[in-house]
Short mmCIF file of C-alpha atoms and ligand atoms in Angstrom, two decimals:
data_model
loop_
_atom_site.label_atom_id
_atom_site.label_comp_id
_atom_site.label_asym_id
_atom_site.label_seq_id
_atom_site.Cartn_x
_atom_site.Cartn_y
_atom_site.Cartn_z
CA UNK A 1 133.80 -81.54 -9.63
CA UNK A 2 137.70 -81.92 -10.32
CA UNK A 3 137.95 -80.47 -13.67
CA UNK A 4 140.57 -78.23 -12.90
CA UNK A 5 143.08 -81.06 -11.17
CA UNK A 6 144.41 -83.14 -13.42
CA UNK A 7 145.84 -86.80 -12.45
CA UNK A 8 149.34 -86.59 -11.79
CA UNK A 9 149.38 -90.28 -12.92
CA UNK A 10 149.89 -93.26 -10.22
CA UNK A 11 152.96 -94.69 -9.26
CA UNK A 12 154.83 -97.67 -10.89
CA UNK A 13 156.04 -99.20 -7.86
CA UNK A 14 154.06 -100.29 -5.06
CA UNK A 15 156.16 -102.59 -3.38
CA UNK A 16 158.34 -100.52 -0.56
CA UNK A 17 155.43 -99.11 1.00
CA UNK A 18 153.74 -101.41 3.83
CA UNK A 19 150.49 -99.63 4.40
CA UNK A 20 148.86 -99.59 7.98
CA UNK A 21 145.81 -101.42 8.70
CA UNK A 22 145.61 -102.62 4.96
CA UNK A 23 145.35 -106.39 3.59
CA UNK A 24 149.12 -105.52 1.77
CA UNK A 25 148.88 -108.34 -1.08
CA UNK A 26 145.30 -107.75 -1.71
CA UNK A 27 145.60 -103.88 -1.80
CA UNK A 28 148.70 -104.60 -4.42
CA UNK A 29 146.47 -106.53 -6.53
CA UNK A 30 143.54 -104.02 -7.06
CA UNK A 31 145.42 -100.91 -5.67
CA UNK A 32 142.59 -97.82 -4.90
CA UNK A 33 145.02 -94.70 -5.31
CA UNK A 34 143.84 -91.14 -5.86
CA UNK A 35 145.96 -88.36 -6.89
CA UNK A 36 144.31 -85.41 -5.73
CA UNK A 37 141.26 -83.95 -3.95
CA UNK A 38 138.72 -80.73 -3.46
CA UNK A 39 135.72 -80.19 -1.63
CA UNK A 40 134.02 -83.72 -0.75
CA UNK A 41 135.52 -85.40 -3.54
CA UNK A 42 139.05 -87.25 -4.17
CA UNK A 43 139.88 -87.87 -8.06
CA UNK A 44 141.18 -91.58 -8.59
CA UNK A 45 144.26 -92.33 -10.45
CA UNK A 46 142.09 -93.71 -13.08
CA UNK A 47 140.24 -89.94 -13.94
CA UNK A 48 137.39 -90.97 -11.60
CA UNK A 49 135.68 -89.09 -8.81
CA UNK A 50 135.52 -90.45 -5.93
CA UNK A 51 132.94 -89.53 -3.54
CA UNK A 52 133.98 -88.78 0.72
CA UNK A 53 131.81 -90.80 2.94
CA UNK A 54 134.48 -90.76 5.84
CA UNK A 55 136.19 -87.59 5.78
CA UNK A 56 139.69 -89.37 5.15
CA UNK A 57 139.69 -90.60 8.32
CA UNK A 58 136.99 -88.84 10.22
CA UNK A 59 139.40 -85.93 9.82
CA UNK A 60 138.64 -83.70 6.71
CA UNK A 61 135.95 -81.59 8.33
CA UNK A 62 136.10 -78.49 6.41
CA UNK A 63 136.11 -80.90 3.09
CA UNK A 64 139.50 -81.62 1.21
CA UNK A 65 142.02 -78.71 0.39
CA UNK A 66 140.10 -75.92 1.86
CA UNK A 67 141.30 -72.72 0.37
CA UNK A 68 141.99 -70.86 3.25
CA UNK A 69 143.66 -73.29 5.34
CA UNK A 70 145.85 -74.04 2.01
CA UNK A 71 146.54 -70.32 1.70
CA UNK A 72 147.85 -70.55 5.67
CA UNK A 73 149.50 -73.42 5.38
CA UNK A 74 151.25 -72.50 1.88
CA UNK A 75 152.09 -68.91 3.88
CA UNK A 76 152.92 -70.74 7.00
CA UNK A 77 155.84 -73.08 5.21
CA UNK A 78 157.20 -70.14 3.73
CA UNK A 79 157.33 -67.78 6.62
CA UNK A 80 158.28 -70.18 9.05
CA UNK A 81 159.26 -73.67 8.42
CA UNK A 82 160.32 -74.67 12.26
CA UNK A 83 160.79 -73.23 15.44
CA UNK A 84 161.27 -75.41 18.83
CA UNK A 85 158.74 -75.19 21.11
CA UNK A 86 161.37 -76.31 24.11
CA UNK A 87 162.62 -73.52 25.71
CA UNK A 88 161.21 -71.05 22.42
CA UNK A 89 158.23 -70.64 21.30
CA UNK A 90 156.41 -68.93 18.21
CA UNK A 91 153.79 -66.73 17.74
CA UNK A 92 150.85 -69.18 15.95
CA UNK A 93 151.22 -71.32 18.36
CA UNK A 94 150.38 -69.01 20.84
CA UNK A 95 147.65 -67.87 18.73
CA UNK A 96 146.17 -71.16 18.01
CA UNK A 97 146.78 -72.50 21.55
CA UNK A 98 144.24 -69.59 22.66
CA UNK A 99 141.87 -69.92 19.96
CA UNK A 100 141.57 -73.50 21.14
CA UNK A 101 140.97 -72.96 25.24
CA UNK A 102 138.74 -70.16 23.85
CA UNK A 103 136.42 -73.01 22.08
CA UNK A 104 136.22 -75.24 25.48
CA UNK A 105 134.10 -75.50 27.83
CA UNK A 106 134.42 -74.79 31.82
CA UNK A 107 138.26 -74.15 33.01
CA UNK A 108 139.78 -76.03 29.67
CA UNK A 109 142.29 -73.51 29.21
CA UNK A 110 145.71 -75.20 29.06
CA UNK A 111 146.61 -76.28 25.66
CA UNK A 112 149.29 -79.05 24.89
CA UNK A 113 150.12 -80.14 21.41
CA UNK A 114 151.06 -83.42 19.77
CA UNK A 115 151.17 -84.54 16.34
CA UNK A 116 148.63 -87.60 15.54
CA UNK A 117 146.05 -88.37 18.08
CA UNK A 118 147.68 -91.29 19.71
CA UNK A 119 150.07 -88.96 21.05
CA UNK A 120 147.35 -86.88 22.39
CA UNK A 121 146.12 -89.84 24.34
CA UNK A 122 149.16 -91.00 25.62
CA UNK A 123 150.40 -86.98 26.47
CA UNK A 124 146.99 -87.26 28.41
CA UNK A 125 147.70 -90.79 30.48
CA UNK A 126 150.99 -89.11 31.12
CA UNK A 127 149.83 -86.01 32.50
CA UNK A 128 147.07 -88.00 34.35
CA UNK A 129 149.40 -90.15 35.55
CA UNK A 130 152.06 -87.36 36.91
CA UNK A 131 149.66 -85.05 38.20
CA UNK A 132 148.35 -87.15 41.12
CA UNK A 133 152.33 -87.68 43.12
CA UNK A 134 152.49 -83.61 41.95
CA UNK A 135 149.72 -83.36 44.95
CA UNK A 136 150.55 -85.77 46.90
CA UNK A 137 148.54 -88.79 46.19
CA UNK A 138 151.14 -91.05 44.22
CA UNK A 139 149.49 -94.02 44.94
CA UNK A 140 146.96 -93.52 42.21
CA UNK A 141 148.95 -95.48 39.28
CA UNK A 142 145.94 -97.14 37.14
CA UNK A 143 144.20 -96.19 34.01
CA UNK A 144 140.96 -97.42 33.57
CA UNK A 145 139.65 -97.84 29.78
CA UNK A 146 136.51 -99.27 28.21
CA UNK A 147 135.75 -102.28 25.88
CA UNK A 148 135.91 -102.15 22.43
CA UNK A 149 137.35 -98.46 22.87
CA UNK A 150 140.18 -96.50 19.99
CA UNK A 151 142.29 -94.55 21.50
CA UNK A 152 144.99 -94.44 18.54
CA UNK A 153 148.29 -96.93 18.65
CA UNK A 154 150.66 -95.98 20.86
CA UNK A 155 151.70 -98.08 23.90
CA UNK A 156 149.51 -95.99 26.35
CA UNK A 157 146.35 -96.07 23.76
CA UNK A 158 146.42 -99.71 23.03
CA UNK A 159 146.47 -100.43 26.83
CA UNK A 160 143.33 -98.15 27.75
CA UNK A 161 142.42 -99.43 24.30
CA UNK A 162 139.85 -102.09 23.91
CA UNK A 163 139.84 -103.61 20.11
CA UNK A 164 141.50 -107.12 20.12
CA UNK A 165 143.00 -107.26 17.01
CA UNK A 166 145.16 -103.95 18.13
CA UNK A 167 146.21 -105.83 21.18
CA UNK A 168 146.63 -109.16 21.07
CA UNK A 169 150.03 -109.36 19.40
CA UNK A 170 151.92 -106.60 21.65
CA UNK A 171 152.70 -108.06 24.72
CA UNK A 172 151.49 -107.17 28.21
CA UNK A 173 151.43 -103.80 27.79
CA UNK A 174 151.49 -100.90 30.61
CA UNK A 175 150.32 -103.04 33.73
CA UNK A 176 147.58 -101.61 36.02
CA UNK A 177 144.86 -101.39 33.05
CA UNK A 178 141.86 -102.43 33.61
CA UNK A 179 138.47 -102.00 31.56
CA UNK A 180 135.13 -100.78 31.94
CA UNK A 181 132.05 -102.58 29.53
CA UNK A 182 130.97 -101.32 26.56
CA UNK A 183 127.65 -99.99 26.21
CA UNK A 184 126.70 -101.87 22.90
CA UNK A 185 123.56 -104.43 23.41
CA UNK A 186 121.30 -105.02 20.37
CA UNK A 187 118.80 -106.47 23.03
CA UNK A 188 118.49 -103.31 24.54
CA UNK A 189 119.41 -100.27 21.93
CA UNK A 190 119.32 -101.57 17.84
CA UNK A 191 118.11 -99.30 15.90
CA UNK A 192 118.55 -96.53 18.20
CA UNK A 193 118.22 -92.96 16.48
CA UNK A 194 120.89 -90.61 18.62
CA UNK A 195 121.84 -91.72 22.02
CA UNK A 196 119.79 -95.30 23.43
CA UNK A 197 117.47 -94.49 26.21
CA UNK A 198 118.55 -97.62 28.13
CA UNK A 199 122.75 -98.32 29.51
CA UNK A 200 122.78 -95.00 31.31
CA UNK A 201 123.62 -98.02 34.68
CA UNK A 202 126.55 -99.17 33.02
CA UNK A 203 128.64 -96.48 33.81
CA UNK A 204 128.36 -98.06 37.21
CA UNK A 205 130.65 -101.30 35.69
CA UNK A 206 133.11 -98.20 36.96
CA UNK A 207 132.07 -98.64 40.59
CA UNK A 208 133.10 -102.77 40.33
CA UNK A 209 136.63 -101.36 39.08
CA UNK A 210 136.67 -99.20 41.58
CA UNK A 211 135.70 -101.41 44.72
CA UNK A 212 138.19 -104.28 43.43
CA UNK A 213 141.09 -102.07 42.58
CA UNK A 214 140.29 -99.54 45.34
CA UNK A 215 139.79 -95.97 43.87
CA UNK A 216 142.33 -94.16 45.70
CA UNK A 217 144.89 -96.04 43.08
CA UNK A 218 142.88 -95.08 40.20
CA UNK A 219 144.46 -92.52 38.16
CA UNK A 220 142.46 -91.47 35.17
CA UNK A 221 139.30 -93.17 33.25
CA UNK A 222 139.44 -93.08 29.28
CA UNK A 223 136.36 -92.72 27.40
CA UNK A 224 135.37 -91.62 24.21
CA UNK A 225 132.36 -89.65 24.49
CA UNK A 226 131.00 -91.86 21.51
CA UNK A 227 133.09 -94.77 20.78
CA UNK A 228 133.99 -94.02 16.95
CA UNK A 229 136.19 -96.95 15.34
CA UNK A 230 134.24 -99.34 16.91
CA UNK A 231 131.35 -99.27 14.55
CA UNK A 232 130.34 -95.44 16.09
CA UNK A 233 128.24 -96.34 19.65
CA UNK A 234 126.83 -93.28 21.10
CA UNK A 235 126.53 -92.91 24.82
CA UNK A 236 123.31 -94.02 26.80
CA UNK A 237 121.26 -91.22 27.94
CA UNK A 238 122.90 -90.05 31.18
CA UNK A 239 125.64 -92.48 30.92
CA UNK A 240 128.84 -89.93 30.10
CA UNK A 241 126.83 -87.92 33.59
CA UNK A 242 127.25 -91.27 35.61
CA UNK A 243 130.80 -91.49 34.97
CA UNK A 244 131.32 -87.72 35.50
CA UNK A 245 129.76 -88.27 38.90
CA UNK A 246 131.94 -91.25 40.02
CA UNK A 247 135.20 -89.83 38.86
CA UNK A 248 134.43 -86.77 40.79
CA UNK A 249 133.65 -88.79 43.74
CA UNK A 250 136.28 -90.83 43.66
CA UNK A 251 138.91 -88.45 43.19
CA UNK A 252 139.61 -89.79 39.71
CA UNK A 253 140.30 -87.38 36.41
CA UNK A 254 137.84 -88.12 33.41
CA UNK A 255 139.97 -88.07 30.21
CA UNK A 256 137.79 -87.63 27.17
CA UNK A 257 139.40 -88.70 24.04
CA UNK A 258 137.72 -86.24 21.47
CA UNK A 259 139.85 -87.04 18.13
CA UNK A 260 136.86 -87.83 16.37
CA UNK A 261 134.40 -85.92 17.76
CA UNK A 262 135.92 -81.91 18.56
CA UNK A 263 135.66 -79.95 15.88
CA UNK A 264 132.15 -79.83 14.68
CA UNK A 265 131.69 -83.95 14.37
CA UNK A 266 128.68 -83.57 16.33
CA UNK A 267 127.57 -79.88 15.63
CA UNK A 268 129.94 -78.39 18.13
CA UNK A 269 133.07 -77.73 19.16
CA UNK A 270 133.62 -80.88 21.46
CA UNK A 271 131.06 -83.70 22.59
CA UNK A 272 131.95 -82.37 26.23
CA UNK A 273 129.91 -78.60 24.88
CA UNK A 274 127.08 -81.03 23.60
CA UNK A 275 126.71 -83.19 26.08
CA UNK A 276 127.42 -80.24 28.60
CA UNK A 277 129.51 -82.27 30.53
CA UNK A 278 133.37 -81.69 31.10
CA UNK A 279 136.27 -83.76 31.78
CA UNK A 280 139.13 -83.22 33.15
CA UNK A 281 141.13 -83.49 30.11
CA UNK A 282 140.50 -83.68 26.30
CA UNK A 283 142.24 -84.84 23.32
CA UNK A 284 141.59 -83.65 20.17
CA UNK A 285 143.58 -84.29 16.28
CA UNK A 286 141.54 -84.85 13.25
CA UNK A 287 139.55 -81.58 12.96
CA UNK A 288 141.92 -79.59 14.55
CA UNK A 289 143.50 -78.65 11.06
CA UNK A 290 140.67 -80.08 9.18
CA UNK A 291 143.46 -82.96 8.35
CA UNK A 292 145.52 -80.49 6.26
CA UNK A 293 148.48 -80.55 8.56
CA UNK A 294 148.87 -83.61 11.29
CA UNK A 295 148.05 -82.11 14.83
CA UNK A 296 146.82 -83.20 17.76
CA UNK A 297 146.28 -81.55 21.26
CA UNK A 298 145.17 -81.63 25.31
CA UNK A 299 143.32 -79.48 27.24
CA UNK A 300 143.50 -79.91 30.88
CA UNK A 301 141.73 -77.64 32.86
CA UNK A 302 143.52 -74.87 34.51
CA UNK A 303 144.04 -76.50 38.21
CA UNK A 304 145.75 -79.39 36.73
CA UNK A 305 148.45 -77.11 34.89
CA UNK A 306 148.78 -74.99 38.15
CA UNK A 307 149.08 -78.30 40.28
CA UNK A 308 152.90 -78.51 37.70
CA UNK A 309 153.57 -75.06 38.23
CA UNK A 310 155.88 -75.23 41.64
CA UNK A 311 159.41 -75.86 42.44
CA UNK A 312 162.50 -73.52 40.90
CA UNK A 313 161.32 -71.77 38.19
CA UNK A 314 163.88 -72.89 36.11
CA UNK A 315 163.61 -76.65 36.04
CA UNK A 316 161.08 -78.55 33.62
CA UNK A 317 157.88 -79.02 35.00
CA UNK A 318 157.13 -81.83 32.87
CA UNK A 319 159.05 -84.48 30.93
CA UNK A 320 157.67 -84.30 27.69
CA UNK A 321 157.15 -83.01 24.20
CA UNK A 322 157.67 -83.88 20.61
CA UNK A 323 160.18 -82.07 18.65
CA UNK A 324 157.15 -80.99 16.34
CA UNK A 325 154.72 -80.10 19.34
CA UNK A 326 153.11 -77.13 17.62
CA UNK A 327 154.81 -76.94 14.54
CA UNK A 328 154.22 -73.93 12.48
CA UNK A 329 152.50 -75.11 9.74
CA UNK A 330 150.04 -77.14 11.42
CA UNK A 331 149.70 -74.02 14.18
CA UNK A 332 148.67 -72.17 10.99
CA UNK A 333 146.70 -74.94 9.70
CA UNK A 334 144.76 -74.96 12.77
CA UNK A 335 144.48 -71.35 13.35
CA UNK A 336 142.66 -71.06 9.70
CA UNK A 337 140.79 -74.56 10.23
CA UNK A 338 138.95 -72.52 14.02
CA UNK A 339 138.71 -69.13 11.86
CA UNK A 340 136.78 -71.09 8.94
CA UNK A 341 134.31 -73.15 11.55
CA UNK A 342 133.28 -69.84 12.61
CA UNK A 343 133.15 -68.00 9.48
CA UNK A 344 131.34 -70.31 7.35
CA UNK A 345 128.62 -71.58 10.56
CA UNK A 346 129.80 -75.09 10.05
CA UNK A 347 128.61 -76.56 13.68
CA UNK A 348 125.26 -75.19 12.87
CA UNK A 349 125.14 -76.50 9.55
CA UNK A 350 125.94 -79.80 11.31
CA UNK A 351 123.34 -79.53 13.71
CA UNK A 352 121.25 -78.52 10.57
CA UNK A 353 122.20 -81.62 8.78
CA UNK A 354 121.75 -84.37 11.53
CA UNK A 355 118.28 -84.92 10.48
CA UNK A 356 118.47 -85.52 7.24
CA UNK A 357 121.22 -87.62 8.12
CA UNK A 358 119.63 -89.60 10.52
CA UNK A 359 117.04 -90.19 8.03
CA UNK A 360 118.98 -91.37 5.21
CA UNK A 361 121.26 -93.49 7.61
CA UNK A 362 118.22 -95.25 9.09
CA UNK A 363 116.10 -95.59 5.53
CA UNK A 364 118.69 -98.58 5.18
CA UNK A 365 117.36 -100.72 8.06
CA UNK A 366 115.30 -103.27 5.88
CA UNK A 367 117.82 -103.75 3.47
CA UNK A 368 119.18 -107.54 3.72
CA UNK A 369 120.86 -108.24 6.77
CA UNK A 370 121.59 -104.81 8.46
CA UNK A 371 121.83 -105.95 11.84
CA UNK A 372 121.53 -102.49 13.53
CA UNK A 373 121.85 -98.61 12.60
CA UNK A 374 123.70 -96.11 14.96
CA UNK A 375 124.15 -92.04 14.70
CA UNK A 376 125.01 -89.10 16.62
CA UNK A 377 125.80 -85.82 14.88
CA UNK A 378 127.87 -86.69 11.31
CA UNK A 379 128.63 -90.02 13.07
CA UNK A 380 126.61 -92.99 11.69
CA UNK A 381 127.19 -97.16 10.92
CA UNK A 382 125.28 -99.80 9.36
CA UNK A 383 126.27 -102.87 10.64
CA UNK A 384 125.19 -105.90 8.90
CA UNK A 385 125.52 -109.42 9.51
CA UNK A 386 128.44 -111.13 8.48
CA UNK A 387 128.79 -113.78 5.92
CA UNK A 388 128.53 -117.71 7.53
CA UNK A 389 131.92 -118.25 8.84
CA UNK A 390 133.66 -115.27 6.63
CA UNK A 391 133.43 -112.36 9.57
CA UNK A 392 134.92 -108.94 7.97
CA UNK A 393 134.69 -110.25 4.57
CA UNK A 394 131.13 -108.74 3.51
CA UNK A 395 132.48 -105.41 4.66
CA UNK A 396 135.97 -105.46 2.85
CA UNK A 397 133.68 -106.80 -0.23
CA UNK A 398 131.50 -104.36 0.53
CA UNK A 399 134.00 -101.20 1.13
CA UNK A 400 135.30 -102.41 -2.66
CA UNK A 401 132.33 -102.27 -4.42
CA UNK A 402 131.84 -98.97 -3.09
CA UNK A 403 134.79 -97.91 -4.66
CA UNK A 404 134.15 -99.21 -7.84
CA UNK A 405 131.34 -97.17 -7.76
CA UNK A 406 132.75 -93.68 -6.74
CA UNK A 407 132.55 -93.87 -2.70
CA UNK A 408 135.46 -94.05 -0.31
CA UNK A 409 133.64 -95.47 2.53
CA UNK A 410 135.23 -96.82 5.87
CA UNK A 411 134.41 -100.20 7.22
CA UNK A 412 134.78 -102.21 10.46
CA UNK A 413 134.56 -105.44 9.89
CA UNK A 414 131.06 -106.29 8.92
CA UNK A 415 129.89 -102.05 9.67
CA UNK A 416 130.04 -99.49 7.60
CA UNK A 417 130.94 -96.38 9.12
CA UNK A 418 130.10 -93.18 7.52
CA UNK A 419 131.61 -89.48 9.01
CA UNK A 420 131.22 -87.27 5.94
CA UNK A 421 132.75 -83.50 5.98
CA UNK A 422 130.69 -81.40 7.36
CA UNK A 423 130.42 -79.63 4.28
CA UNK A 424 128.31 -82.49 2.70
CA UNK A 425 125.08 -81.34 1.22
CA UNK A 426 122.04 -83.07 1.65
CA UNK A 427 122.16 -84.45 -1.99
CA UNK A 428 126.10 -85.72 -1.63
CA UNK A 429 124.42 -87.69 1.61
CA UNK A 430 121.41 -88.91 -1.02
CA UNK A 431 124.05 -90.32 -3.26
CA UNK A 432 126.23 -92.11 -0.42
CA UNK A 433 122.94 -93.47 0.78
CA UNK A 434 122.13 -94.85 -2.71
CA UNK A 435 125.25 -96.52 -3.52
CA UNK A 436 125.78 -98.25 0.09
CA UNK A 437 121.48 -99.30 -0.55
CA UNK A 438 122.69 -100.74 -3.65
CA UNK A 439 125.98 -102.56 -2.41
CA UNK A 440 124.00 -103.74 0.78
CA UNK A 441 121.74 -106.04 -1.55
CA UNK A 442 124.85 -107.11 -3.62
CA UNK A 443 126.70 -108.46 -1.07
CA UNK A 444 123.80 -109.52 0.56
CA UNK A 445 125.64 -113.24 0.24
CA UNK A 446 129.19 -113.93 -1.02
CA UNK A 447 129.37 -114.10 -4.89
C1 PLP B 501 139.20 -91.72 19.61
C2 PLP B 501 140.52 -91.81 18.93
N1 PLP B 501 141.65 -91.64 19.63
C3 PLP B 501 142.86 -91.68 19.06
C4 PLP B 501 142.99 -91.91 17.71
C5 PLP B 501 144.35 -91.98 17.09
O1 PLP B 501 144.59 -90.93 16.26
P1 PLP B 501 145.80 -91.02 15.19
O2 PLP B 501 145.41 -92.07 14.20
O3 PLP B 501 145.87 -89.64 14.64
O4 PLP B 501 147.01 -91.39 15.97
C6 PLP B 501 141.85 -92.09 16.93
C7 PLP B 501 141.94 -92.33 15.48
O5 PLP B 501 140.97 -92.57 14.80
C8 PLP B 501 140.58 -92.06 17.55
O6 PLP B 501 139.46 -92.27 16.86
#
């Protein structure tokens, strides 16, 4: 698969580097390091390949080192390394700016561009959170989240953000959060192929918030339209419609955090065009440059960018930017990423694929102690019970033994959660399926 990269050999010093969300001393004891990558496969430092279960980090759609967007990107750097986009501007940007608003749905035509996706989510709570005194109704200060949500690592994201571990150690936070609940109950929807037929009345957890808090000081409500990191938890049937329909009553914007899921994720180009429902703003990364170049984005629909649009025409109309908001490279990265989705049919070949998928994903349920199986579009998890008193230590056992093996999976504690690149073919999904099968029984109970 790789015979034409060679290892370029690992290095001899692993101490300086303190990797995020890793175990450092274990990971420096049995390091997993690959060298280079093509197509769905990475090549380890020791000459192995290594098959993609997780596209990186739900993020190399298009597969690894996609020749076209490596040809842009190679062109890119040497045609133009930086430009400002305060005050200046470039043309790509441009270009891939209106490729993007092109791709939503409804009125989301404005385009602004961040680097990782935790900037995206906290450029959204920041626009959320300015556009309401820019008409008037300043009043409306809080951010409402959801349990068990990922919305990336910044200040903003951890605070509409729902995963303890992420939180617990940082302090109080930005005040006026509160949280809506989850929609995971094995009671109700284990085992559930696509989206669970029963929840779709949580969404009304949002009408609690809303009498305690009062909704006229409710800024903005944070979901992701399937809860990814998590352990992947696709929305109850008519559950995303029920908080459409109480934001809009309420006055309140719907932010939906699409890092994971725009770009093809779920056979289209955003879970909004899926589920045919739209917010009132998006944020997208990931799949925006199929991972090549870091980039992330929000759309906000075109009366929110018109409601910052007043005063002298010469002041700022809003605050913010990073100095590499729409850099370039990853502009050119992105505009080849959109051009390939199109040219090579990947959403259909998605929607193609979900089957099979689905099939293969939920073949696994007798295996010894899967608790439950989720999917939606190239989203999927096992999650299995965890070892007595051990909780995360079956699926770091578990995620290891892959490895050995040739798979790069991506765990959550005790779940496995699988987002290949959408390139996968049905016999690269065989061969994931067969290896986590095998691993499953394994570590069935510690060794
Ligand atoms: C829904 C969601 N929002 C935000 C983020 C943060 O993105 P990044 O890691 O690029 O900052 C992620 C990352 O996985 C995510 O899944």
């Amino acid at each position: 698969m790789l015979e034409d990269q060679e290892p370029t050999g690992a290095p001899n010093d692993l101490e300086s580097l303190w990797l995020p969300f890793t175990p450092n001393r274990q990971f420096k004891t049995n390091p997993r390091i690959v060298v280079s990558a093509k197509g769905m496969h990475y090549r380890s430092h020791d000459g192995r390949d290594i098959l993609d279960s997780s596209a990186g980090l739900w993020c190399a759609n298009l597969g690894h080192c996609h020749p076209k967007v490596v040809e842009a990107v190679q062109k890119g750097v040497a045609t133009l390394d930086f430009a400002p986009t305060f005050q200046f501007g470039h043309s790509k940007v441009f270009e891939l700016a209106s490729r993007v608003a092109a791709e939503m749905p409804d009125d989301l035509n404005r385009v602004f561009f961040t680097n990782p996706g935790s900037e995206a989510v906290d450029t959204a709570l920041k626009i959320a959170l300015a556009y309401h005194p820019a008409r008037g109704e300043g009043q409306r200060t809080r951010l409402i989240g959801r349990e068990r949500a990922y919305h990336g690592v910044g200040f903003g994201g951890i605070s509409v953000g729902g995963m303890v571990a992420n939180r617990r150690t940082y302090g109080p936070m930005l005040p006026g959060v509160d949280h809506i609940r989850h929609t995971l109950d094995l009671e109700h929807n284990a085992f559930t192929r696509g989206q669970p037929e029963w929840g779709a009345h949580l969404a009304d957890d949002l009408e609690r918030l809303c009498l305690l808090h009062d909704p006229s000081t409710i800024a903005a409500v944070i979901v992701e339209p399937v809860a990814g990191s998590v352990g992947v938890y696709p929305p109850p049937k008519g559950y995303l419609e029920r908080l459409r329909e109480i934001c809009t009553k309420h006055g309140m914007l719907l932010i939906f955090d699409e890092v994971i899921t725009a770009w093809g994720r779920l056979g289209y180009a955003s879970a909004a065009e899926r589920m045919g429902i739209t917010p009132d703003l998006m944020t997208m990364a990931k799949g925006l440059t199929s991972a090549h170049v870091p980039m992330g984005a929000v759309v906000v629909r075109d009366s929110i960018y018109e409601t910052f649009m007043k005063g002298p025409e010469h002041v700022i109309e809003l605050f913010h930017g990073y100095t590499y908001s729409g850099h370039p490279v990853a502009a050119a990265a992105g505009v080849a990423s959109l051009d390939t989705y199109r040219e090579e049919g990947i959403f259909e070949r998605v929607r193609a694929l979900e089957p099979h998928f689905e099939d293969a994903l939920h073949a696994c349920r007798d295996l010894p102690g899967v608790k439950d199986i989720r999917n939606f579009g190239l989203m999927g998890a096992i999650e299995m019970e965890p070892w007595p008193g051990q909780p995360g230590k079956r699926g770091f056992e578990s995620m290891i033994a892959c490895y050995e093996r040739g798979l790069m999976t991506r765990i959550a504690m005790d779940t496995f959660e699988f987002s290949p690149p959408l390139i996968a073919e049905r016999a690269h999904l065989d061969q994931i399926f067969e290896i986590v099968s095998e691993v499953i029984r394994d570590k069935a109970s510690p060794s």
